Structure formats: structure tokens, C-alpha cells
Amino acid sequence: MYLPKHFVPDEAAVRDLLAGHGASALITMTSEGLVSTLLPFEYDPDTGEHGALIGHMARGNDQWRRPVQGEAMVIVRGPEAYVTPSWYPAKEEHHRVVPTWNYITAHVYGQLVVHDDPAWTEGGYAD
């Protein structure tokens, strides 16, 4: 994802986004191609080096059964909004302004770990 230097967030901002989001897109590459599912996730900051996203996928969704090639990606989206050029002071000066879209998003990469074990899910998600 392209990210200009002046928009690079600090680790605290990323943790806040991960802790406060709702559903996010899980994307995996399989032998049949890309697969994506919108899923609810919880962020567990205490699992692994950078934390983990813990999600639940319906048993009927076969994405969890398909072997993943490489890493999985979760696209986490935060608030977003249209920004009208009439808000820019430069509009009054030279009128050379354009609208924009402000947003917060994170692309989270890692290994997909599937737990198809009732004892594991009933006992919590700590490994």
C-alpha cells in the first residue's frame, strides 16, 4: 500500500485502529486464486510479536479449508470522509484545489492459522 512519509502512523495509532475496528476483509491466495471474506475480528495484542487478529468464519464458508499460498492479508478500515475543497484556505486565494477522501486503513499480513477444534474455541483463543 502506498503511504506518504507524513502519513505513516506510530505503533500506538495502529494498535488503536486494530482494537477498535469491526469487520475486516480476510484475503488469501489459494491454488484456485484469491479468496476474500468479510469477517469480524478481535485484536489480541498479547499474541505473537505484534499481536494477532482473531476471527470467526462460518463452517459453510470453504475459505478456511483451502490451503493458503504465502501469507494472508486482512484489510482493516477505520473512519473515512469526503473533504470538500471549499474547506481549504487556498480556495479563496487561487481556486486551484481539488476534493479528497480522508481515510484510515491498515493492511495486516501474517500466517493464517485455522483452529477446527471445539475444545480450543471453547477454552478461549490463547495458544
Steps between C-alpha positions, in 0.01 A plus 500: 500500500638842408551711811660847486751555782292773663209254541695212656331425834677412821452160662247633751276628220514163324414317823207737555370432149531125543334506842209716390397370159206277409495263209796483263584321176706180529678437170686181417668366187408140424570266211164612358589872530424779747225451757357772726248497783376785719537378860481637853841506668629570849851629551708315759811712567656231721526224237817489293750778439247753369175353628243298308163547337260232619198440280215261452397356166183303436559130452312519169753750360767284339771769506629354828541157337701623200878481549651848500794580275725743686369749752143605559399867506229674700394847388388694807310820432445786737308824464477667161349819366475725196691828528356781292743746340293786639662426839847590369621857559673481159160491332460871573854575384529322164207255461739218400379242749348156464285284725655211686402200706655462844518148636679273742586145397754231581611200297587230750710208372574170666454127509141379509450248781174306493365332813233242418490372854200551733719463811728781380214737422316423824816551704579840352744588226835500682751253354 
